[in-house]
PDB file of C-alpha atoms and ligand atoms in Angstrom:
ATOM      1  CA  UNK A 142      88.777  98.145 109.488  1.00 66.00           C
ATOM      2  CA  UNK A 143      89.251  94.412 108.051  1.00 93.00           C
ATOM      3  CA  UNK A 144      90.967  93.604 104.516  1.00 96.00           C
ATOM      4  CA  UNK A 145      87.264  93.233 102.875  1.00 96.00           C
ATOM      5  CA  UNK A 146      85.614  96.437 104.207  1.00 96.00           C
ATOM      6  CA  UNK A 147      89.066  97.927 103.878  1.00 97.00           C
ATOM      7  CA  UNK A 148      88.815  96.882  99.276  1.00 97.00           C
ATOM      8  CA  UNK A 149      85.042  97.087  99.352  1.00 96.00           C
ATOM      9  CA  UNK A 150      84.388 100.336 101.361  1.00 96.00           C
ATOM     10  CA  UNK A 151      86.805 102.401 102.310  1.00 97.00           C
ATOM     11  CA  UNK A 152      89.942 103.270 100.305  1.00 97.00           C
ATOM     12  CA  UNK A 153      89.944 100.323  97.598  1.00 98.00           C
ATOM     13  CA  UNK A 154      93.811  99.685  98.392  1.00 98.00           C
ATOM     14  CA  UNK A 155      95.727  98.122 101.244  1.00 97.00           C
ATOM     15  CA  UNK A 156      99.223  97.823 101.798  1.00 97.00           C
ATOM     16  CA  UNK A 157      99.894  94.150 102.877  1.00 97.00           C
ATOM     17  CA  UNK A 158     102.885  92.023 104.121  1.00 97.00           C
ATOM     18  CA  UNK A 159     103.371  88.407 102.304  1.00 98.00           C
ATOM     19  CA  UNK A 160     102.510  85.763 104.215  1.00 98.00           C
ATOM     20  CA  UNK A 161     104.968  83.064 102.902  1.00 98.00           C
ATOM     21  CA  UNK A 162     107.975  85.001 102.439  1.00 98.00           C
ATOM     22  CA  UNK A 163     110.177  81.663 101.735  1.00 98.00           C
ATOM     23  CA  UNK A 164     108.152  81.413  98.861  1.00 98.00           C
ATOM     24  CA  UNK A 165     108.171  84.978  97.744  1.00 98.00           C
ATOM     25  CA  UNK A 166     111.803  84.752  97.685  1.00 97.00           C
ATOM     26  CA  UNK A 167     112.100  81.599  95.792  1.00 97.00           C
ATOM     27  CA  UNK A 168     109.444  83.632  93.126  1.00 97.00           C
ATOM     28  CA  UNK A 169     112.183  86.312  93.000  1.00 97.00           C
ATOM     29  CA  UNK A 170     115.095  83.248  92.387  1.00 95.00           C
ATOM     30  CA  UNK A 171     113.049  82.243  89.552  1.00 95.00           C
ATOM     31  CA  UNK A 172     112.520  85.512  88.528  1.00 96.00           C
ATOM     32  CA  UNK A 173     116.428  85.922  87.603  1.00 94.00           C
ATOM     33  CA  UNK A 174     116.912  82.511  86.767  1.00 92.00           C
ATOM     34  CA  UNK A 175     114.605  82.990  84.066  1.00 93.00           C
ATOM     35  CA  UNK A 176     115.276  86.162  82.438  1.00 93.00           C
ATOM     36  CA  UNK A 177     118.573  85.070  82.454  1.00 87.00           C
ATOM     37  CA  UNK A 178     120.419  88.583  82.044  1.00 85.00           C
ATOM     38  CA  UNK A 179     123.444  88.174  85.007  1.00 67.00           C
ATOM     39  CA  UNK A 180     126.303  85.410  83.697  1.00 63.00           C
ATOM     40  CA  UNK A 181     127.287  85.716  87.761  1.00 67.00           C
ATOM     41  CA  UNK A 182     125.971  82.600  89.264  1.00 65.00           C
ATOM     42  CA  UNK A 183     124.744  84.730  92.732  1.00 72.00           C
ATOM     43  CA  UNK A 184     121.191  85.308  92.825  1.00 80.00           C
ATOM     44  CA  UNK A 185     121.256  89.430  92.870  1.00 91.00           C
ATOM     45  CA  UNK A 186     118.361  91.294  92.049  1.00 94.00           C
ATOM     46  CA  UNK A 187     120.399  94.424  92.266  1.00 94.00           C
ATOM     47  CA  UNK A 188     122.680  93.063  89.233  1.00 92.00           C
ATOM     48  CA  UNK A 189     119.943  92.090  87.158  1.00 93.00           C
ATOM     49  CA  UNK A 190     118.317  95.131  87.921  1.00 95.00           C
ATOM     50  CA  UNK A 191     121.630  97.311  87.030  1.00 93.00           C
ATOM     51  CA  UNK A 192     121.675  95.910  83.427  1.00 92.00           C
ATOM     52  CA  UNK A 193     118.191  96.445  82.934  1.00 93.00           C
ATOM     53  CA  UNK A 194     118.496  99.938  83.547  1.00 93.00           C
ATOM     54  CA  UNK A 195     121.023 100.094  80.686  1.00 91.00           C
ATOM     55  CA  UNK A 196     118.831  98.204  78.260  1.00 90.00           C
ATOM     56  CA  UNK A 197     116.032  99.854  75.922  1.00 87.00           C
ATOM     57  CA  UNK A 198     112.917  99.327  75.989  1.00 83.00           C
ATOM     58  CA  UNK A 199     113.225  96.940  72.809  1.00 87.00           C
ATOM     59  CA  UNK A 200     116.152  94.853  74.148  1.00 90.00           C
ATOM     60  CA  UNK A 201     113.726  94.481  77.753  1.00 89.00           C
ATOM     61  CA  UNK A 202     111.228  93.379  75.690  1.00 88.00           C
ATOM     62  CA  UNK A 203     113.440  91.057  73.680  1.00 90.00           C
ATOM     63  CA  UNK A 204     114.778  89.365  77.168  1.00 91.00           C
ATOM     64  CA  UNK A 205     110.866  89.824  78.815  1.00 92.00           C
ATOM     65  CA  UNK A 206     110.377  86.578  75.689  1.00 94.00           C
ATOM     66  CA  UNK A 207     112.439  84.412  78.766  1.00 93.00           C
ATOM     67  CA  UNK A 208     109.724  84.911  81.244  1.00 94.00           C
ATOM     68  CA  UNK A 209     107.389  83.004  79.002  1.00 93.00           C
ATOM     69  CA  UNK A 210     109.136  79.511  80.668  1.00 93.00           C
ATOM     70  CA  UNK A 211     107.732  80.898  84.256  1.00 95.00           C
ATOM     71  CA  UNK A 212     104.768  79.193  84.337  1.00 95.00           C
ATOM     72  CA  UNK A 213     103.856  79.373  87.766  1.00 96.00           C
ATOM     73  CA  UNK A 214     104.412  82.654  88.496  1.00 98.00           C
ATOM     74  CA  UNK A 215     100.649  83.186  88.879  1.00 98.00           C
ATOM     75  CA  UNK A 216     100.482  80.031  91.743  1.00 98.00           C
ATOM     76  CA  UNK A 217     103.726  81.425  93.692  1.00 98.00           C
ATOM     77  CA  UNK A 218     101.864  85.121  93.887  1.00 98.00           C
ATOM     78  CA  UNK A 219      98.755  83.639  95.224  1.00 98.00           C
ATOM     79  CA  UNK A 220     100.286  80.875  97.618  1.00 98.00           C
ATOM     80  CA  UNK A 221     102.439  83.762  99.115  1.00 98.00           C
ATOM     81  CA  UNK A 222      99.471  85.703 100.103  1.00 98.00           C
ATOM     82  CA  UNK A 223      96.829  82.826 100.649  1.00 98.00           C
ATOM     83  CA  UNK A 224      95.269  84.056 103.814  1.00 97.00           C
ATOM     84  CA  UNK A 225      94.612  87.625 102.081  1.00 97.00           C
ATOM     85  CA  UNK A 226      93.527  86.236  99.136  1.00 98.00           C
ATOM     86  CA  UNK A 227      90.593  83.769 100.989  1.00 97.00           C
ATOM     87  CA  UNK A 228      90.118  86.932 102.894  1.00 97.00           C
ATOM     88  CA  UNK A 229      88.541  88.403  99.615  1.00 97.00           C
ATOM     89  CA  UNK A 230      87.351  85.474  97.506  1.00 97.00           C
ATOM     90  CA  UNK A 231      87.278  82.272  99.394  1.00 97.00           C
ATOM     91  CA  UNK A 232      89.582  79.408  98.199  1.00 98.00           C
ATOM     92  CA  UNK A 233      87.733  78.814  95.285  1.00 98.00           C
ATOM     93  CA  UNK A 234      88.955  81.350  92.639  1.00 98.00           C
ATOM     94  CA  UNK A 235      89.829  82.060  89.239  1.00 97.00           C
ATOM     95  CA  UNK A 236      93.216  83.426  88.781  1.00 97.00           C
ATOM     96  CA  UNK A 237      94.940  85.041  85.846  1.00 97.00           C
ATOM     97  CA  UNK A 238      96.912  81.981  84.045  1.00 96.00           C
ATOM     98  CA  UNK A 239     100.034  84.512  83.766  1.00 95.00           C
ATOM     99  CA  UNK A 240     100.776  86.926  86.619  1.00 96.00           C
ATOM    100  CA  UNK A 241     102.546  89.772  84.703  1.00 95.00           C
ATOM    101  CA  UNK A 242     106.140  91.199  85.338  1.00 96.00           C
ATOM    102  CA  UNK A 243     106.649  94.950  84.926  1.00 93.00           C
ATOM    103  CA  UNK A 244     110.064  96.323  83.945  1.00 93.00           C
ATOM    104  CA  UNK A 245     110.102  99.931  84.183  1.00 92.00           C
ATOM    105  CA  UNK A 246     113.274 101.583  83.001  1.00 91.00           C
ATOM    106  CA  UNK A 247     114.092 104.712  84.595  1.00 92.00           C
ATOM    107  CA  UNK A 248     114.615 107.915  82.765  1.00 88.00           C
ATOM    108  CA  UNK A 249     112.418 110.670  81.698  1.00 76.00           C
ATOM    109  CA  UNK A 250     112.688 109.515  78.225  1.00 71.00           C
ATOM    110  CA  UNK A 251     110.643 106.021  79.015  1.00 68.00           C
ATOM    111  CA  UNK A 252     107.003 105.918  78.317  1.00 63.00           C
ATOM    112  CA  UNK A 253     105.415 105.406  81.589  1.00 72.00           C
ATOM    113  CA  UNK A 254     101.823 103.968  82.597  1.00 76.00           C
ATOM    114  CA  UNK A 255      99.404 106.909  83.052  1.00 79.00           C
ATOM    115  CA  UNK A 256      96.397 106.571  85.158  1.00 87.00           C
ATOM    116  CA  UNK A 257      94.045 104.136  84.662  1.00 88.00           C
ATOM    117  CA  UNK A 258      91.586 101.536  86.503  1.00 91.00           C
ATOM    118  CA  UNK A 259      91.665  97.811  85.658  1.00 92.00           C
ATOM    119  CA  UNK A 260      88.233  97.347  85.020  1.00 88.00           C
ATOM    120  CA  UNK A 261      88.981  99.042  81.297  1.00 85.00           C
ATOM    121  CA  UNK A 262      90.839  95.586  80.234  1.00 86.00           C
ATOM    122  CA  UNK A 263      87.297  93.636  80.834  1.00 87.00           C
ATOM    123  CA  UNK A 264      88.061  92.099  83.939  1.00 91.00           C
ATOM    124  CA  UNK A 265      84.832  91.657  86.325  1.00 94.00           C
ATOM    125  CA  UNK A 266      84.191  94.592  88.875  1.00 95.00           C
ATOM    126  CA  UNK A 267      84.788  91.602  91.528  1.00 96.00           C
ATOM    127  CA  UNK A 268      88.585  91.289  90.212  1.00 97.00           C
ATOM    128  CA  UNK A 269      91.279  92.272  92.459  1.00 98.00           C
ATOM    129  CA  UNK A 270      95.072  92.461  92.058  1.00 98.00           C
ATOM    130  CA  UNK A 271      98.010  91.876  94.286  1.00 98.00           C
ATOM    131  CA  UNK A 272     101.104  93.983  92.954  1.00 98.00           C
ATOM    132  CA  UNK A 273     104.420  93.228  94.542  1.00 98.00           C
ATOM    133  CA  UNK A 274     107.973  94.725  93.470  1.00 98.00           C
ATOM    134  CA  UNK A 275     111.007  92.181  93.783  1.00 98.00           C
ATOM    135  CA  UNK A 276     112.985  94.237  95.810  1.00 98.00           C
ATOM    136  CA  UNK A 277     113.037  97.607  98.012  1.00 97.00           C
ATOM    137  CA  UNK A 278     111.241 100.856  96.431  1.00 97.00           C
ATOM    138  CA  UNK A 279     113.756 103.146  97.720  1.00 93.00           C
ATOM    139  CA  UNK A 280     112.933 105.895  94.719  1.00 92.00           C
ATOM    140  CA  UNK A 281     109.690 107.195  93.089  1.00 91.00           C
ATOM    141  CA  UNK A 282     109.941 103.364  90.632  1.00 92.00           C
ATOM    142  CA  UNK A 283     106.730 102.297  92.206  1.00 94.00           C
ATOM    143  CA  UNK A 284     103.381 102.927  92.127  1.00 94.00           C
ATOM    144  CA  UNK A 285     100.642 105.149  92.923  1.00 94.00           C
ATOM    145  CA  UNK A 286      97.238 104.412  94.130  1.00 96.00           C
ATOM    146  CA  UNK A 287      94.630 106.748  94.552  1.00 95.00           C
ATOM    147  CA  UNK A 288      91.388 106.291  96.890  1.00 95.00           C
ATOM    148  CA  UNK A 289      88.413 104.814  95.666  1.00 96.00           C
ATOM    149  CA  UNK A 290      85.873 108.138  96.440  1.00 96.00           C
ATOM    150  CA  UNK A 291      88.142 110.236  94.537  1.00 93.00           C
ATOM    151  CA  UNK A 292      88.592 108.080  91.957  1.00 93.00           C
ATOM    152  CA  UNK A 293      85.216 107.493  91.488  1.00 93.00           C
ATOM    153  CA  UNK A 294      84.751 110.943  91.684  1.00 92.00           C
ATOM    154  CA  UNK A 295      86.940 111.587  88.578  1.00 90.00           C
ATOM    155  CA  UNK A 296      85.133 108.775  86.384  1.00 89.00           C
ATOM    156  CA  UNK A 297      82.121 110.222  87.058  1.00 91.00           C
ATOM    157  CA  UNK A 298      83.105 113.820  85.748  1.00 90.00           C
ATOM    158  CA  UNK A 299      85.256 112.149  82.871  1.00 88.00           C
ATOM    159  CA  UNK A 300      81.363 110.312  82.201  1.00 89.00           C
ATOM    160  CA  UNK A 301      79.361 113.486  82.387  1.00 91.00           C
ATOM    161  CA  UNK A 302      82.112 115.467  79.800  1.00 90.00           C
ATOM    162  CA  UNK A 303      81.785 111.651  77.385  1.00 90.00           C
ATOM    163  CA  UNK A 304      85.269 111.504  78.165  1.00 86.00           C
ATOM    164  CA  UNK A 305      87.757 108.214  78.633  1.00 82.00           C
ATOM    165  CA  UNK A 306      91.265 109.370  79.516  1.00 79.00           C
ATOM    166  CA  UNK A 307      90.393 113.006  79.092  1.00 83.00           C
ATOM    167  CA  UNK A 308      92.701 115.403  80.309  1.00 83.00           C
ATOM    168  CA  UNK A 309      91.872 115.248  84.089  1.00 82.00           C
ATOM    169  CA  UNK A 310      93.424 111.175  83.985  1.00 82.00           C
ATOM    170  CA  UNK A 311      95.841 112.125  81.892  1.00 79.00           C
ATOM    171  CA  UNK A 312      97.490 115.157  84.118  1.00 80.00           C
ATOM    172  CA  UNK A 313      97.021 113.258  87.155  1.00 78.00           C
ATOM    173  CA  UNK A 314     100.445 111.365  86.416  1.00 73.00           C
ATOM    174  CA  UNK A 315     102.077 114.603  87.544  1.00 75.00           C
ATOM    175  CA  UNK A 316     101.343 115.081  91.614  1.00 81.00           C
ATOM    176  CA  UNK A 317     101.355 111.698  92.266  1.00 87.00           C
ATOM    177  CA  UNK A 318     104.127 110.135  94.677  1.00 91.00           C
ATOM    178  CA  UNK A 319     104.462 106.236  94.359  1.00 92.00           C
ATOM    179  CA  UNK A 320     104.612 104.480  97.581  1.00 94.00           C
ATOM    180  CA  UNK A 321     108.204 103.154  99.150  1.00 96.00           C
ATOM    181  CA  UNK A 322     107.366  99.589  99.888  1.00 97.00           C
ATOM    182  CA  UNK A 323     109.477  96.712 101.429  1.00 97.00           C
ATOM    183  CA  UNK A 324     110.573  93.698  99.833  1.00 98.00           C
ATOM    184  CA  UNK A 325     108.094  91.559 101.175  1.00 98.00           C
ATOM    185  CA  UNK A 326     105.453  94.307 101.163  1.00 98.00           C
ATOM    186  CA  UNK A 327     102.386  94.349  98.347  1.00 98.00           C
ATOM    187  CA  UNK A 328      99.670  96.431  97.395  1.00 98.00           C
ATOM    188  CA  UNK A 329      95.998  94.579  97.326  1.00 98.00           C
ATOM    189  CA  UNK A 330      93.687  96.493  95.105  1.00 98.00           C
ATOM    190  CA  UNK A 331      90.143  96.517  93.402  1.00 98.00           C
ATOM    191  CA  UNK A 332      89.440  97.380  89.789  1.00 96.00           C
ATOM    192  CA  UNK A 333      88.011 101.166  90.142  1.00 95.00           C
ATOM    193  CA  UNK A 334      90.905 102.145  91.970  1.00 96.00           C
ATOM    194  CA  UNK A 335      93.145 104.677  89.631  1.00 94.00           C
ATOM    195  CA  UNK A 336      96.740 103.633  89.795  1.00 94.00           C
ATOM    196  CA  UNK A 337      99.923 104.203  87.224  1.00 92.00           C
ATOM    197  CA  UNK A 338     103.730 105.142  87.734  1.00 91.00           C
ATOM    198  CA  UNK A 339     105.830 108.156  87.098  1.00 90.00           C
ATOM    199  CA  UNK A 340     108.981 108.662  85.307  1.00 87.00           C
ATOM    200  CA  UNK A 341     112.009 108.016  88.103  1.00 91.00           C
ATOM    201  CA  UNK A 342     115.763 108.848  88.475  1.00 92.00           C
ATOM    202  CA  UNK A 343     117.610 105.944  89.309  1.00 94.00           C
ATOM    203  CA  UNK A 344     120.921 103.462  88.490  1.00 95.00           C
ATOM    204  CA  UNK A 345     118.096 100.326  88.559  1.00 95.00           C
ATOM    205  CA  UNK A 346     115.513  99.277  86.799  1.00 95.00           C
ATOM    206  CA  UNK A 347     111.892  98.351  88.718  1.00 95.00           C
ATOM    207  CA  UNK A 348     110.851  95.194  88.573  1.00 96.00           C
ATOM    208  CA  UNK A 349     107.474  94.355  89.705  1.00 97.00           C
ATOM    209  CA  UNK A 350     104.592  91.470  89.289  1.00 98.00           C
ATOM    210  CA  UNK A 351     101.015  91.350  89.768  1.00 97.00           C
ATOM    211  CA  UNK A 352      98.239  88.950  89.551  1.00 98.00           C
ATOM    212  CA  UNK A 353      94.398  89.145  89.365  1.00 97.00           C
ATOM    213  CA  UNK A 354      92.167  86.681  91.233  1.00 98.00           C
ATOM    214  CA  UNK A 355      88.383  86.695  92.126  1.00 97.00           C
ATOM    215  CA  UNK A 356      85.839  84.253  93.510  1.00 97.00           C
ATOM    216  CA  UNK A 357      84.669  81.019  91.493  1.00 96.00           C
ATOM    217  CA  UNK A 358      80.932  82.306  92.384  1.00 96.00           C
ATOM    218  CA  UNK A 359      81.067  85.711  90.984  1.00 95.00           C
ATOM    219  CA  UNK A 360      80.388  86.241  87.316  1.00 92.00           C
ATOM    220  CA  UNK A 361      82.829  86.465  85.030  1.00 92.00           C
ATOM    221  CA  UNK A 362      82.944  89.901  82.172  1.00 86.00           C
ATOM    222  CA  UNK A 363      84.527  89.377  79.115  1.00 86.00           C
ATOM    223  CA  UNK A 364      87.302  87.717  80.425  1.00 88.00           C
ATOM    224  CA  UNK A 365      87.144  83.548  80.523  1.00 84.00           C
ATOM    225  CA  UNK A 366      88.661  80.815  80.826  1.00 85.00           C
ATOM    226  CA  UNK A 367      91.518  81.753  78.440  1.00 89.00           C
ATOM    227  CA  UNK A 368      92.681  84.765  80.474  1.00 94.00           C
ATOM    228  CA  UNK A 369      91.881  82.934  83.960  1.00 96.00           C
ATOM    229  CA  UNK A 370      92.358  79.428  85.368  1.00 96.00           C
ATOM    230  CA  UNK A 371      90.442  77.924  88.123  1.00 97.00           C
ATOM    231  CA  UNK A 372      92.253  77.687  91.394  1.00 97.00           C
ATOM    232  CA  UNK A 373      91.471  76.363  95.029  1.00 98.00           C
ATOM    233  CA  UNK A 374      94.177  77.609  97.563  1.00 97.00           C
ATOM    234  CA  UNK A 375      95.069  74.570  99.436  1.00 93.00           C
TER     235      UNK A 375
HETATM  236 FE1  FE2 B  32      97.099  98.597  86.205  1.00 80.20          FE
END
């Protein structure tokens, strides 16, 4: 099955290697240039993500306010996967103007993302979203994605009970096991797809970034120009 009939028909998720992983690595050197939490000049992940596990959620947030110089974060996700990303949209796209970075904390104490599609933030149904840790997932830090039929399945009982997040999303959080992916390894997904995380035992934080792109030629929702940019992959 190819990429497209792989997002469009069948499961709705793909794991995927990077394509430019010179540049993927220079996105994770920025990455801890920028937050600026190690004072050792070596570019570790590991350290950075040692004294994130330590931090709270507040003081993460507080240091999260030294991302807002990485600019380009959005360009560097969708340069290191170009040939995936024409694969889906062609080179003319609309991409998110800031790629997010996820810090998740481990601990059963931390508030963790429960199950949910990304077509509830108003993105269009022709969205999709690379999500790519900075490092090995060698624990249960990273995420889960569940197939498209059964997803669909569960909206469409949540929509016959006039539920959103009813009680069937909300327990799902507890059988799920996230995937152990690669540095170097994303996840490619579409917007009905129900993904989310699980609390996680570990002496390192998670640190993870994803990006949302889709085609010039498809209509927009309520999301415009001040949530995407346009883009044409070179
Ligand atoms: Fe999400």
């Amino acid at each position: 099955m190819d990429l497209y009939e792989e997002l469009v028909h069948g499961p709705g998720y793909a794991v995927c290697p990077v394509e430019n992983i010179q540049l993927f690595k220079k996105l994770r050197d920025c990455f801890i240039e920028k937050i600026n939490i190690s004072t050792e000049s070596e570019k570790n992940i590991n350290v950075v993500r040692k004294a994130m596990a330590k931090m709270s959620k507040a003081e993460i947030n507080r240091s999260m306010i030294n991302l807002l110089t990485f600019t380009d974060l959005s360009d560097m996700m969708i340069n290191s996967c170009p040939s995936l990303v024409e694969t889906l949209c062609g080179k003319e796209l609309f991409i998110q103007r800031r790629a997010h970075t996820i810090i998740n904390v481990p601990g059963s104490e931390h508030s963790k993302q429960w199950t949910h599609y990304e077509m509830m933030s108003g993105i269009s149904p022709f969205t999709y979203v690379i999500w790519a840790p900075l490092h090995d997932l060698e624990d249960d830090g990273g995420a889960y994605h569940i197939d498209q039929k059964s997803s669909l399945e569960v909206m469409k009982k949540e929509q016959e009970a006039g539920l959103v997040n009813g009680p069937t999303v909300l327990n799902m959080m507890e059988k799920q096991k996230p995937a152990r992916l690669k540095f170097g390894q994303v996840v490619v997904f579409n917007p009905f797809v129900l993904h989310g995380n699980v609390p996680f035992n570990s002496d390192l934080a998670r640190v993870a970034c994803n990006v949302r792109f889709q085609s010039y030629n498809k209509p927009l929702l309520q999301k415009n120009s001040d949530y995407l940019k346009y883009y044409r992959l070179p």
